[in-house]
N, CA, C and O of each residue as an XYZ file, in Angstrom:
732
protein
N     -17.303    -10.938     -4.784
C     -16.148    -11.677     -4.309
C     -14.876    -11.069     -4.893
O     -13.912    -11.050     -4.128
N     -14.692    -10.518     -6.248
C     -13.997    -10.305     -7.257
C     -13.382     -9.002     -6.796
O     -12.152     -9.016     -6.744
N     -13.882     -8.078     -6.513
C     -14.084     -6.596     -5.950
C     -13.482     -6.935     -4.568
O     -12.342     -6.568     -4.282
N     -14.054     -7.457     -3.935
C     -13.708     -7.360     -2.341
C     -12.207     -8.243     -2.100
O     -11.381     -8.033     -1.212
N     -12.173     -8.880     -2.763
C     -10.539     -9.744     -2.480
C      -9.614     -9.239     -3.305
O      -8.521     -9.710     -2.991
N      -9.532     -8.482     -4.239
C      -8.710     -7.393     -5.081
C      -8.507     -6.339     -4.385
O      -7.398     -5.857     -4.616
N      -9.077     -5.811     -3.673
C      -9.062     -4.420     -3.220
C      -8.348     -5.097     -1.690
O      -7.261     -4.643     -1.331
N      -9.063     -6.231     -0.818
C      -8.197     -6.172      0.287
C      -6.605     -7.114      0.093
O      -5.903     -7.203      1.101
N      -6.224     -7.630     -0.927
C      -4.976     -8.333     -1.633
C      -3.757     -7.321     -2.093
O      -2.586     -7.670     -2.243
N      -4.312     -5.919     -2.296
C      -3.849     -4.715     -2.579
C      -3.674     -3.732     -1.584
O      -3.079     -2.693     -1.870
N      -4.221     -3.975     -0.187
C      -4.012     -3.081      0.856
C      -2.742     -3.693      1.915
O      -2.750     -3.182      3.035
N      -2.118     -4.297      1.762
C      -1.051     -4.490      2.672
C       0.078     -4.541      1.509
O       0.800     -3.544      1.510
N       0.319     -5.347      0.687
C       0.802     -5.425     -0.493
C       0.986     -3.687     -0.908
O       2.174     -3.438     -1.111
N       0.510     -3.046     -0.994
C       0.742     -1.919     -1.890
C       1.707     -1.036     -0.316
O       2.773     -0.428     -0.410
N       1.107     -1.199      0.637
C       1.253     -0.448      2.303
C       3.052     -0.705      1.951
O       3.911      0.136      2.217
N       3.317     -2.014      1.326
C       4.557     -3.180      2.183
C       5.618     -1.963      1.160
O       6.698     -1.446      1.445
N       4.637     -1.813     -0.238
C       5.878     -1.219     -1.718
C       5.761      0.309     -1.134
O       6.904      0.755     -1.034
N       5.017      1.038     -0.815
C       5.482      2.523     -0.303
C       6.003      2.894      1.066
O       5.953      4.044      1.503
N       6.659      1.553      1.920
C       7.279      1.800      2.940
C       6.147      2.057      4.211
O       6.473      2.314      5.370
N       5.088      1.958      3.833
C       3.943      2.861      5.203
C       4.197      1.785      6.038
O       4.593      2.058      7.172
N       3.989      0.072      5.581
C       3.899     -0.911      6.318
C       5.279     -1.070      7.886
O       5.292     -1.571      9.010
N       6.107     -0.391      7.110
C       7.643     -0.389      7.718
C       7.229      0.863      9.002
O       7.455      0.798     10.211
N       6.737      1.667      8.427
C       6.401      2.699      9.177
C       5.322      2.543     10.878
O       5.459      2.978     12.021
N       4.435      1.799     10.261
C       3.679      1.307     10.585
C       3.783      0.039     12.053
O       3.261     -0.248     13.130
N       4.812     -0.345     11.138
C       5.317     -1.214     12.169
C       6.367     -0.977     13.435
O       6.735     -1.772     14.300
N       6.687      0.315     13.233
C       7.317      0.809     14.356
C       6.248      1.569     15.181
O       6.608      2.006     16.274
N       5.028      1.764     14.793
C       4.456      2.561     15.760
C       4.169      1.377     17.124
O       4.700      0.269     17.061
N       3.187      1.807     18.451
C       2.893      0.664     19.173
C       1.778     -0.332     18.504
O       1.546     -1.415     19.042
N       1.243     -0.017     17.569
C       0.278     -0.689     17.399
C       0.510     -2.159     16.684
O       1.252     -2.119     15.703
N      -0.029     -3.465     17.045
C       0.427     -4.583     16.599
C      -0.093     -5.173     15.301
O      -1.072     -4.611     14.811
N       0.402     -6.188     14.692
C       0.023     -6.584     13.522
C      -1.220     -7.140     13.368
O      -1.839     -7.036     12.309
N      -1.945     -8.131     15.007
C      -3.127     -7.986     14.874
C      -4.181     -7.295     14.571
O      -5.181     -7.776     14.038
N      -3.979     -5.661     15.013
C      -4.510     -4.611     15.194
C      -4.103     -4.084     13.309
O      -5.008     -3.814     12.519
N      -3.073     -4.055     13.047
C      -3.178     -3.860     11.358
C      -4.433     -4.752     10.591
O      -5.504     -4.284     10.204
N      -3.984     -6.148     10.489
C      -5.031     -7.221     10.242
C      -6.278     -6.744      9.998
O      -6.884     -6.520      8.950
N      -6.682     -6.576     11.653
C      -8.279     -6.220     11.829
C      -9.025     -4.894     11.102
O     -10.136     -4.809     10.578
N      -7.855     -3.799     11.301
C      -8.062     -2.441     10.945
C      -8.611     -2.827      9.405
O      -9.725     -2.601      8.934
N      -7.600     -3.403      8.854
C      -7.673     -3.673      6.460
C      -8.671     -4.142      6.662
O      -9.571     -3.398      6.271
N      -9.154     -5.377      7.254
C     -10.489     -6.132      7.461
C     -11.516     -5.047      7.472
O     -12.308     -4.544      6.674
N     -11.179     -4.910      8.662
C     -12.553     -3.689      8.685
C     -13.678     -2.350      7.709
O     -14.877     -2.122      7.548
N     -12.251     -1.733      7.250
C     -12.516     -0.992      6.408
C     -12.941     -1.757      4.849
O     -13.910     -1.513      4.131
N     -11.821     -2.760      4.651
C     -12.400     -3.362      3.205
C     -13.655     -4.098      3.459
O     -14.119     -4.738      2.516
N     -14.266     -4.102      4.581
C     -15.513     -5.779      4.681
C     -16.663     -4.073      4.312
O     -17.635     -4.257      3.579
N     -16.436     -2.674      4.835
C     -17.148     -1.799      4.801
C     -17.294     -1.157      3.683
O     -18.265     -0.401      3.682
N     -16.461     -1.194      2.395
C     -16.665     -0.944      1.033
C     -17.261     -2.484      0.317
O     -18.081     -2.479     -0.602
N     -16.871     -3.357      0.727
C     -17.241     -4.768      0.447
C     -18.943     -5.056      0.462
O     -19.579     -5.227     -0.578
N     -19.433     -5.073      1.558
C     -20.963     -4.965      2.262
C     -21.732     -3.928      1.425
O     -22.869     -4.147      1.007
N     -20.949     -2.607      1.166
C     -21.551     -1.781      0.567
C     -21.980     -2.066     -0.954
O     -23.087     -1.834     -1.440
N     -20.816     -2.642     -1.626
C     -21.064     -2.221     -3.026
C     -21.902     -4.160     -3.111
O     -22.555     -4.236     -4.152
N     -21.950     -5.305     -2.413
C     -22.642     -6.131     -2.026
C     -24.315     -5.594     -1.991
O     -25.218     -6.122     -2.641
N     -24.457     -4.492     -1.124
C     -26.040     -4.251     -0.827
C     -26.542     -3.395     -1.986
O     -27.647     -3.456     -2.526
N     -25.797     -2.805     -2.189
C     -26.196     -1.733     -3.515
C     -26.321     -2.719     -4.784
O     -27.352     -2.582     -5.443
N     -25.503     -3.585     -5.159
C     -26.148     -4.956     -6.002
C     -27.685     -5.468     -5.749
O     -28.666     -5.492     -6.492
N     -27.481     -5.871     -4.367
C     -29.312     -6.794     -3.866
C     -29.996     -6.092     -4.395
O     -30.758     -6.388     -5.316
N     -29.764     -4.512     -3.660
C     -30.951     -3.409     -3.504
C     -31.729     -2.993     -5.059
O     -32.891     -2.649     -5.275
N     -30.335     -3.222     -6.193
C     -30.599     -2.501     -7.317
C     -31.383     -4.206     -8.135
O     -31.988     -4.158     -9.207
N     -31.212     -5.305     -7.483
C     -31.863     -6.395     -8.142
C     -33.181     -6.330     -7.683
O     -33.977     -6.043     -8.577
N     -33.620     -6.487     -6.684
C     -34.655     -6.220     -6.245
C     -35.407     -4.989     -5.811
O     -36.395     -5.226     -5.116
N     -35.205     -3.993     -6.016
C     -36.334     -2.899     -5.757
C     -35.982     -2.128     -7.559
O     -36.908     -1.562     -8.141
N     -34.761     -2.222     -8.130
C     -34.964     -1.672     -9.872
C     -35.722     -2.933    -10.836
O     -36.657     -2.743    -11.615
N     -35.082     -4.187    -10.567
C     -35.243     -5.357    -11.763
C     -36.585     -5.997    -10.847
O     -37.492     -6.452    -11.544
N     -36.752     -6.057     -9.537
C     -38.323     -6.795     -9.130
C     -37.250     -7.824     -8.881
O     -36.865     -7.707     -7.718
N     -36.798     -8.511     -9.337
C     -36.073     -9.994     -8.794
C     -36.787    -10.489     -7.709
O     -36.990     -9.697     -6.788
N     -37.209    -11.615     -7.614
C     -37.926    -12.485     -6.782
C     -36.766    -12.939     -5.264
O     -35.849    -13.722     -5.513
N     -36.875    -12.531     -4.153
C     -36.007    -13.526     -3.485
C     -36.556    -13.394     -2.236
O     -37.285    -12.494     -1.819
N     -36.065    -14.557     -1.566
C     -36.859    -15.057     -0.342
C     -36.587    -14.145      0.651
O     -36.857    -12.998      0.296
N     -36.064    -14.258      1.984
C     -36.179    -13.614      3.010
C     -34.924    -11.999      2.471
O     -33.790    -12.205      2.037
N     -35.361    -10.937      2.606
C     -34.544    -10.072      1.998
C     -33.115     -9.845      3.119
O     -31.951     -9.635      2.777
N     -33.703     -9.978      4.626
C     -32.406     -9.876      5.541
C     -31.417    -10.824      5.321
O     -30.267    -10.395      5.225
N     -31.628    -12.160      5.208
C     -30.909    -13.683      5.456
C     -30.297    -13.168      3.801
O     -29.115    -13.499      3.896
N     -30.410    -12.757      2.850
C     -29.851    -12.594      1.700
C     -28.861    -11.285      2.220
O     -27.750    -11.781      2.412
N     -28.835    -10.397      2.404
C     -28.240     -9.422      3.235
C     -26.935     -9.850      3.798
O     -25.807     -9.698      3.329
N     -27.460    -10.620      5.293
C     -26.304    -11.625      6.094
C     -25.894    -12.135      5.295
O     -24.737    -11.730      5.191
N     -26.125    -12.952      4.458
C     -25.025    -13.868      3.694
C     -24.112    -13.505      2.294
O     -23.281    -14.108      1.615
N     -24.594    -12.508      2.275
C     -23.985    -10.917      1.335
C     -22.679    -10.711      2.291
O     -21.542    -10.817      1.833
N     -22.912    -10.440      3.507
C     -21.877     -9.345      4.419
C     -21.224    -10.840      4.557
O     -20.127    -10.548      4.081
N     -21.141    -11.870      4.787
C     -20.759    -13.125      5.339
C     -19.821    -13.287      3.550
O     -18.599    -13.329      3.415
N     -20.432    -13.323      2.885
C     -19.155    -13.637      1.738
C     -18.266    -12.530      1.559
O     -17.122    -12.702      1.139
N     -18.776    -11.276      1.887
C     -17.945    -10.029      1.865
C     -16.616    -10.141      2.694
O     -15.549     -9.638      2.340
N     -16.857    -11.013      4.077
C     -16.270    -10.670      5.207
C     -15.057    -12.185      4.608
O     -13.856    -11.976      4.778
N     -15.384    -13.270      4.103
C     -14.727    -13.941      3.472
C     -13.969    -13.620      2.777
O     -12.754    -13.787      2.876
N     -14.727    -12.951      1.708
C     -13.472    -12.803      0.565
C     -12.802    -11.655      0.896
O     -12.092    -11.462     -0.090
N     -12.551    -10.604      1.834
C     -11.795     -9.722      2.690
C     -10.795    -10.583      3.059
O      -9.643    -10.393      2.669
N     -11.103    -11.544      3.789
C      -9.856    -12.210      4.650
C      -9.222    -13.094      3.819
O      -8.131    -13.493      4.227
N      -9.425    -13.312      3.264
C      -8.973    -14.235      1.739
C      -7.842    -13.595      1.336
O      -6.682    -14.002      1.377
N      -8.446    -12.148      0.785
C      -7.679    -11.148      0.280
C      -6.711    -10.395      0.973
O      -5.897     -9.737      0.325
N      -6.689    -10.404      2.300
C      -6.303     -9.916      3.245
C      -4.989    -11.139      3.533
O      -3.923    -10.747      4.008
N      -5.189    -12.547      3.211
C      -3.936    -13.360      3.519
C      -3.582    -13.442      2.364
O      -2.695    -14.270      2.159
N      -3.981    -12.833      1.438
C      -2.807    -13.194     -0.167
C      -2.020    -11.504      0.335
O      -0.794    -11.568      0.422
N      -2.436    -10.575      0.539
C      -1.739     -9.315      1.011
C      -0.816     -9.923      2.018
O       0.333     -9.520      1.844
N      -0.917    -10.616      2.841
C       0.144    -10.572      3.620
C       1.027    -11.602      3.459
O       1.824    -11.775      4.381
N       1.090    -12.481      2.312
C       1.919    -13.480      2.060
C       2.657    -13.053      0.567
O       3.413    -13.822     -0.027
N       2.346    -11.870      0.140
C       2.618    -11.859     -1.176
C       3.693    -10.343     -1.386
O       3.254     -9.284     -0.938
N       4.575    -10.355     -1.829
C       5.549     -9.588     -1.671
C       5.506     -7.693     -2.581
O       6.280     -6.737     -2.534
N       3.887     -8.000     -3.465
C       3.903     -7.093     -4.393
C       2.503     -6.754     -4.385
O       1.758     -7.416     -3.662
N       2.068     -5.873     -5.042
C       0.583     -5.365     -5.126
C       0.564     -6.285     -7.130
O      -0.452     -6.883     -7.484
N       1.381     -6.219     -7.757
C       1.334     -7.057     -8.943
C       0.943     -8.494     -8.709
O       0.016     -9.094     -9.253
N       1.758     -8.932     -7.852
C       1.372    -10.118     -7.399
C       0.323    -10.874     -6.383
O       0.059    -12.077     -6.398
N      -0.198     -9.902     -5.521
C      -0.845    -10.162     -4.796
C      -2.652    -10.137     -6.618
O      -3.427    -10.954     -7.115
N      -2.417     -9.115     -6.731
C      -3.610     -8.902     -7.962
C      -3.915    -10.194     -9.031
O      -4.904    -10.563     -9.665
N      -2.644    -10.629     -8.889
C      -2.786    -12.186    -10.060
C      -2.617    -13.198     -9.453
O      -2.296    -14.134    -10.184
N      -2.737    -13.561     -7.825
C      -2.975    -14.182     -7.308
C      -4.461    -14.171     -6.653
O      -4.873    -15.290     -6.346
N      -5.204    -13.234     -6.431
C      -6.249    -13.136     -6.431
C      -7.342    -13.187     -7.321
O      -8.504    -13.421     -6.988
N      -6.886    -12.932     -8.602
C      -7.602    -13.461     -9.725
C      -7.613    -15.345    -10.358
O      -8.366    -16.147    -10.910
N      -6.418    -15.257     -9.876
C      -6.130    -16.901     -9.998
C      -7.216    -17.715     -9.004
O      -7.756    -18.744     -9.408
N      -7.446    -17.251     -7.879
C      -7.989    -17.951     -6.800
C      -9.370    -17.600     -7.255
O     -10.170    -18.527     -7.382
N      -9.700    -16.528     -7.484
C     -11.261    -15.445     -8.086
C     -11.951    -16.871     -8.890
O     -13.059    -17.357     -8.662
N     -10.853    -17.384     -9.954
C     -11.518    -18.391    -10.887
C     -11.814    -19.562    -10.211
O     -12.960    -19.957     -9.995
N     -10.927    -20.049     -9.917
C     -10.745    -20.975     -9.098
C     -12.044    -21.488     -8.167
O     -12.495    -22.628     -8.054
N     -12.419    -20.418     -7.632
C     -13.533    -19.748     -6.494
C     -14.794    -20.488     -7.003
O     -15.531    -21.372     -6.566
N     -14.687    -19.506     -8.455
C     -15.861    -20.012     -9.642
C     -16.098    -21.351     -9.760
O     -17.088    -21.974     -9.375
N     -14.983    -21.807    -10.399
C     -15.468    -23.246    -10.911
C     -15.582    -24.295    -10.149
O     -15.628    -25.445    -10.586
N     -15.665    -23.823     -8.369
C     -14.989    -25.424     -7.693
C     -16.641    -24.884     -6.137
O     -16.748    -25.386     -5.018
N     -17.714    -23.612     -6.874
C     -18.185    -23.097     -6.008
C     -19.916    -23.618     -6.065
O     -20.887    -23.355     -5.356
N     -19.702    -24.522     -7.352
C     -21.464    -24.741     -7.874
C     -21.546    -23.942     -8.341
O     -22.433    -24.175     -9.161
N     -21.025    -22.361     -8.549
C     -22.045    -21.106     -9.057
C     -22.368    -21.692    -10.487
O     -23.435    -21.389    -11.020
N     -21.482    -22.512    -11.107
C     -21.627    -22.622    -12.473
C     -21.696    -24.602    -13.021
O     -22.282    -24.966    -14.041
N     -21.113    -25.371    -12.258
C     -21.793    -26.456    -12.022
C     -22.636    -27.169    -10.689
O     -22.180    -26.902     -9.578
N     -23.440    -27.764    -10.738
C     -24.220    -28.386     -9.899
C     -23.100    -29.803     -9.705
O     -22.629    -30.414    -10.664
N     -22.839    -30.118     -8.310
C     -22.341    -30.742     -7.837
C     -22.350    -32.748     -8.966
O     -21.511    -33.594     -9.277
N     -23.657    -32.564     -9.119
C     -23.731    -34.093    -10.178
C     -23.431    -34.100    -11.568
O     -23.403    -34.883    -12.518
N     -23.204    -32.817    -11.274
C     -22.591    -32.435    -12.850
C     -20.565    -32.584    -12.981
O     -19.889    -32.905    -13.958
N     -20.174    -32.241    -11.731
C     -18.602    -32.249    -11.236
C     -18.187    -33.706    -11.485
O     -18.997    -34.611    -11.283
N     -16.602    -34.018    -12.036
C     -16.322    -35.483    -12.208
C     -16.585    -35.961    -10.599
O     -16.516    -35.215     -9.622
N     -16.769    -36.794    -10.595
C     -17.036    -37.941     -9.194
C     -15.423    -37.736     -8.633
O     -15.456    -36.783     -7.854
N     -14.548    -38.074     -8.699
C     -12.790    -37.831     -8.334
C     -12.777    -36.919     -7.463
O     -12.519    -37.120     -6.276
N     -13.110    -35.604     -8.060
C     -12.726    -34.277     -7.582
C     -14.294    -33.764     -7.092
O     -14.475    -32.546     -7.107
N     -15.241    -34.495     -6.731
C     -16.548    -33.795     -6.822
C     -16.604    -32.945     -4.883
O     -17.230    -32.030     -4.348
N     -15.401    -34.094     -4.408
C     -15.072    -33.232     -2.643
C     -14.158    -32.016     -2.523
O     -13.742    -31.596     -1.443
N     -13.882    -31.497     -3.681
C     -12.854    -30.465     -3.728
C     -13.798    -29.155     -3.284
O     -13.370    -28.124     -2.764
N     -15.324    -29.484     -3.653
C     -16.558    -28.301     -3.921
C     -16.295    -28.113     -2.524
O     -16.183    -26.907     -2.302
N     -16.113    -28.992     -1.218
C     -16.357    -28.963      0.206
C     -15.582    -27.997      0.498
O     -16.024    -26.980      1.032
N     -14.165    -28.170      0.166
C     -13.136    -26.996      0.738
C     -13.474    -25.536      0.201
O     -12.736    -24.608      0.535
N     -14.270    -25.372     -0.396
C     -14.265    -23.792     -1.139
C     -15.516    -23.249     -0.646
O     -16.646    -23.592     -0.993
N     -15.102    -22.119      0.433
C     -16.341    -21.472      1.143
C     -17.462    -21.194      0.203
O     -18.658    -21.458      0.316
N     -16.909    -20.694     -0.600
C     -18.109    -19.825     -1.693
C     -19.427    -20.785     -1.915
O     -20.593    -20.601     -2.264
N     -18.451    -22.142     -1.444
C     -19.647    -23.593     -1.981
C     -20.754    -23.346     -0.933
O     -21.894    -23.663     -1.273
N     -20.607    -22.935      0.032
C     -21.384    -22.878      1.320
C     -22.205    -21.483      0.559
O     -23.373    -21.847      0.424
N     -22.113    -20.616      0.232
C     -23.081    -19.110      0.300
C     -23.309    -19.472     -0.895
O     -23.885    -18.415     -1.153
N     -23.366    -20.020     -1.840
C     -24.331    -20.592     -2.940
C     -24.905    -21.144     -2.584
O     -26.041    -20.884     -2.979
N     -24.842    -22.441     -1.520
C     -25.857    -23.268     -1.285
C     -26.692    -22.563     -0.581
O     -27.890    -22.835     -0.654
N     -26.208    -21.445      0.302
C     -27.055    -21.042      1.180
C     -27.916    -20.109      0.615
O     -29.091    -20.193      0.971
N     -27.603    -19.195     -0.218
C     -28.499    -17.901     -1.334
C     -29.360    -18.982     -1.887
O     -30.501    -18.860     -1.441
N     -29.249    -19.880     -2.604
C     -30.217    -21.162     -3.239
C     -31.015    -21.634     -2.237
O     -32.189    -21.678     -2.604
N     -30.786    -22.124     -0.757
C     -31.664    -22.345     -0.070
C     -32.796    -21.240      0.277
O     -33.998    -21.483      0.389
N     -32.185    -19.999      0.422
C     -33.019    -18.473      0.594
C     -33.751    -18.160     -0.568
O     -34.919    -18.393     -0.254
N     -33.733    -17.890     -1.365
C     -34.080    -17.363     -3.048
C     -34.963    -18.631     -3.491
O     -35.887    -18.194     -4.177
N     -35.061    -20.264     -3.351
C     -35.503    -20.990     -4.134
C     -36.354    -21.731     -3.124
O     -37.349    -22.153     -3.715
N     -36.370    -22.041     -1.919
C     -36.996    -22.203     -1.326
C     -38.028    -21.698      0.048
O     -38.827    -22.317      0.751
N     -37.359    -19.643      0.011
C     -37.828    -19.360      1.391
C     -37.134    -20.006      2.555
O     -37.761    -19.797      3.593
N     -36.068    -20.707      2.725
C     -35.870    -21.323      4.011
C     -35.304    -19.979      4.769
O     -34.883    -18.891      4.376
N     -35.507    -20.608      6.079
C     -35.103    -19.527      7.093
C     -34.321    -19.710      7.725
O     -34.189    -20.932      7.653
N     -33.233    -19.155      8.728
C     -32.050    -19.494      9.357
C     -31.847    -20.534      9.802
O     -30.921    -21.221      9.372
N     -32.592    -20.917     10.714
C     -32.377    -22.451     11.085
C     -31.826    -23.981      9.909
O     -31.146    -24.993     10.078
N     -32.508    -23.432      8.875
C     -31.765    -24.174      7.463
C     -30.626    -23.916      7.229
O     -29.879    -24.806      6.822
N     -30.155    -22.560      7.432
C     -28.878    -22.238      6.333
C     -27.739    -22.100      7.937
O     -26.551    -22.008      7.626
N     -27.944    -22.087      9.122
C     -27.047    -22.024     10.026
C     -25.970    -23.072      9.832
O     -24.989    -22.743     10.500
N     -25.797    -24.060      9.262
C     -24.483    -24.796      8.814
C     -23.629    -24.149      8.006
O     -22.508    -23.817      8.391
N     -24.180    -23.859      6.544
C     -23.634    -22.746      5.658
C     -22.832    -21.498      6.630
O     -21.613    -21.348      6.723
N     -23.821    -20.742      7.250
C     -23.577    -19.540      7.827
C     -22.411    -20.087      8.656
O     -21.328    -19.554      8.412
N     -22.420    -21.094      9.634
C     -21.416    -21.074     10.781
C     -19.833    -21.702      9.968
O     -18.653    -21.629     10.311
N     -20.503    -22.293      8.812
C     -18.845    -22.811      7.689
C     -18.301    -21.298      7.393
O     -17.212    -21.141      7.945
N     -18.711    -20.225      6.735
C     -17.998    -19.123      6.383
C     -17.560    -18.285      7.726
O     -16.415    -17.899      7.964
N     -18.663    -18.096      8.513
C     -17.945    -17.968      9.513
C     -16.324    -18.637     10.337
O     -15.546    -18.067     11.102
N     -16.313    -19.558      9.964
C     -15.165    -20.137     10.404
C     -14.176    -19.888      9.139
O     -13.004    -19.555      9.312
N     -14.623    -20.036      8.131
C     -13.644    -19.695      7.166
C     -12.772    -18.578      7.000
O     -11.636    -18.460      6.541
N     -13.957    -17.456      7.704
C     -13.897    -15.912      7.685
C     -12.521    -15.737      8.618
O     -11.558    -15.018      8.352
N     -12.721    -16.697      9.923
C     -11.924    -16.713     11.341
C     -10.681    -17.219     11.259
O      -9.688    -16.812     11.863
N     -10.770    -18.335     10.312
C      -9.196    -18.902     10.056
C      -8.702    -18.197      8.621
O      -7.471    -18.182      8.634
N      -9.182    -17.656      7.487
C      -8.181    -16.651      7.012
C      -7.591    -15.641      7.543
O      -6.415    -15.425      7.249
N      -8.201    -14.899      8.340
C      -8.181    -13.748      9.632
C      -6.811    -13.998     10.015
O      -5.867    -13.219      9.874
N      -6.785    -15.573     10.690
C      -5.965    -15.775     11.702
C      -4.400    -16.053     10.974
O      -3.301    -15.584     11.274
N      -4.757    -16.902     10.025
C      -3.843    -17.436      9.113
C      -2.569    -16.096      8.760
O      -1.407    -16.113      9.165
N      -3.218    -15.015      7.905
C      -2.879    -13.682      7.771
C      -2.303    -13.135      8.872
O      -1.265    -12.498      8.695
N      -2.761    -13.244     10.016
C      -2.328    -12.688     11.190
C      -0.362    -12.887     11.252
O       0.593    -12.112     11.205
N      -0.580    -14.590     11.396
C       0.563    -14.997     11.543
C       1.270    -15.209     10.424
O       2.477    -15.265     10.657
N       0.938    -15.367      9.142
C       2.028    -15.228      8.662
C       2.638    -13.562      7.698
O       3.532    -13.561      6.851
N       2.034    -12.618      8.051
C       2.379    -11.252      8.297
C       3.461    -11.415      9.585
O       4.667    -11.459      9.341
N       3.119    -11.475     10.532
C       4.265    -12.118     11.969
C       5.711    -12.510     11.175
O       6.688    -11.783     10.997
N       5.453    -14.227     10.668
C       6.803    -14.515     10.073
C       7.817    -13.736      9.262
O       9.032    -13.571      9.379
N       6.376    -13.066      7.897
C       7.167    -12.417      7.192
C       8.383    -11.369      7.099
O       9.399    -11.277      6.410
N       7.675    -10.491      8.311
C       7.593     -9.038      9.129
C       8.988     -9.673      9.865
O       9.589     -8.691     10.302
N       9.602    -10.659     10.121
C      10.739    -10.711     11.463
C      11.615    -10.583     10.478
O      12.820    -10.540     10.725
C-alpha cells in the first residue's frame, strides 16, 4: 500500500514542480487520459512488487494460503486502490514534499482504522464504523476470508466489488479535481 501510493502521490506532484505537467497540458491529450496513463503505469510497478512479495512468501517461506489466484486479484485490487488514492493526493497537492507527507499521513491512518492491527471488537464502540469507510478494511477482510478459511469468490465478491468502487471513485475524484486545479 505504502510503496504504491508514494510513488503514484509523487507522479503528478513532481510532473506539476518540473513544468512537464504545463507542458503536457498543452499537448491534445486530456487530463483524463493523463489520470489513466499515472494509473496505469504505477498499478504496473504496484502489482509487480505486490506479486514478487506473495511469490517470495509462498514458494521461499512455504506460507500456507488458500486459493493462490483470489490472493493475487486482491493483491492487484489493493494495488489498483492505493494507485488512485495516490494518484488524488498528486493531483490535489501542490508539491512532491507534500503530496509524500500526505500520503504517509493517510499510509497510517490506512493502518489503524483497516483491522490489519485491531480486530473490529477490539475498536472503541464510537468510532468502531469509521473501519467501514477505509477500503483497506475490505482486502483484509477479504485476504482473511482466502488464507483462513479457503473461501472462494463468491464469498469475497462484496469485498472485491467495495474496492472496486473505491478504486473508480478515487480515479474519478482525481480526474476532476486536477480539472479545477489546472483552470
Amino acid at each position: 500500500v505504502l510503496i504504491c501510493m508514494v510513488k503514484a502521490a509523487t507522479s503528478i506532484s513532481s510532473d506539476r514542480e518540473s513544468g512537464v505537467l504545463e507542458r503536457i497540458f498543452s499537448t491534445p491529450y486530456t487530463k483524463t487520459q493523463l489520470i489513466i496513463s499515472k494509473l496505469f503505469s504505477n498499478i504496473i510497478v504496484g502489482f509487480i512488487t505486490a506479486s514478487s512479495v506473495i511469490l517470495v512468501l509462498k514458494f521461499v517461506y512455504g506460507n500456507a494460503m488458500g486459493n493462490f489466484l483470489l490472493v493475487l486479484l486482491i493483491s492487484f485490487l489493493v494495488a489498483v486502490v492505493s494507485v488512485a488514492l495516490g494518484t488524488l493526493i498528486s493531483a490535489v497537492t501542490p508539491d512532491t514534499a507534500t503530496s509524500v507527507q500526505i500520503s504517509f499521513e493517510i499510509f497510517f491512518l490506512i493502518i489503524l482504522t483497516s483491522e490489519f492491527l485491531f480486530s473490529k471488537e477490539n475498536i472503541y464502540p464510537k468510532i468502531n464504523n469509521i473501519i467501514y469507510l477505509n477500503p483497506f478494511t475490505y482486502s483484509v477482510t477479504a485476504m482473511r476470508k482466502i488464507n483462513l478459511f479457503n473461501w472462494g469468490f463468491s464469498e469475497i465478491r462484496l469485498e472485491f466489488f467495495v474496492l472496486l468502487c473505491y478504486a473508480i471513485f478515487f480515479t474519478a475524484l482525481a480526474i476532476v479535481l486536477l480539472r479545477r486545479q489546472s483552470k
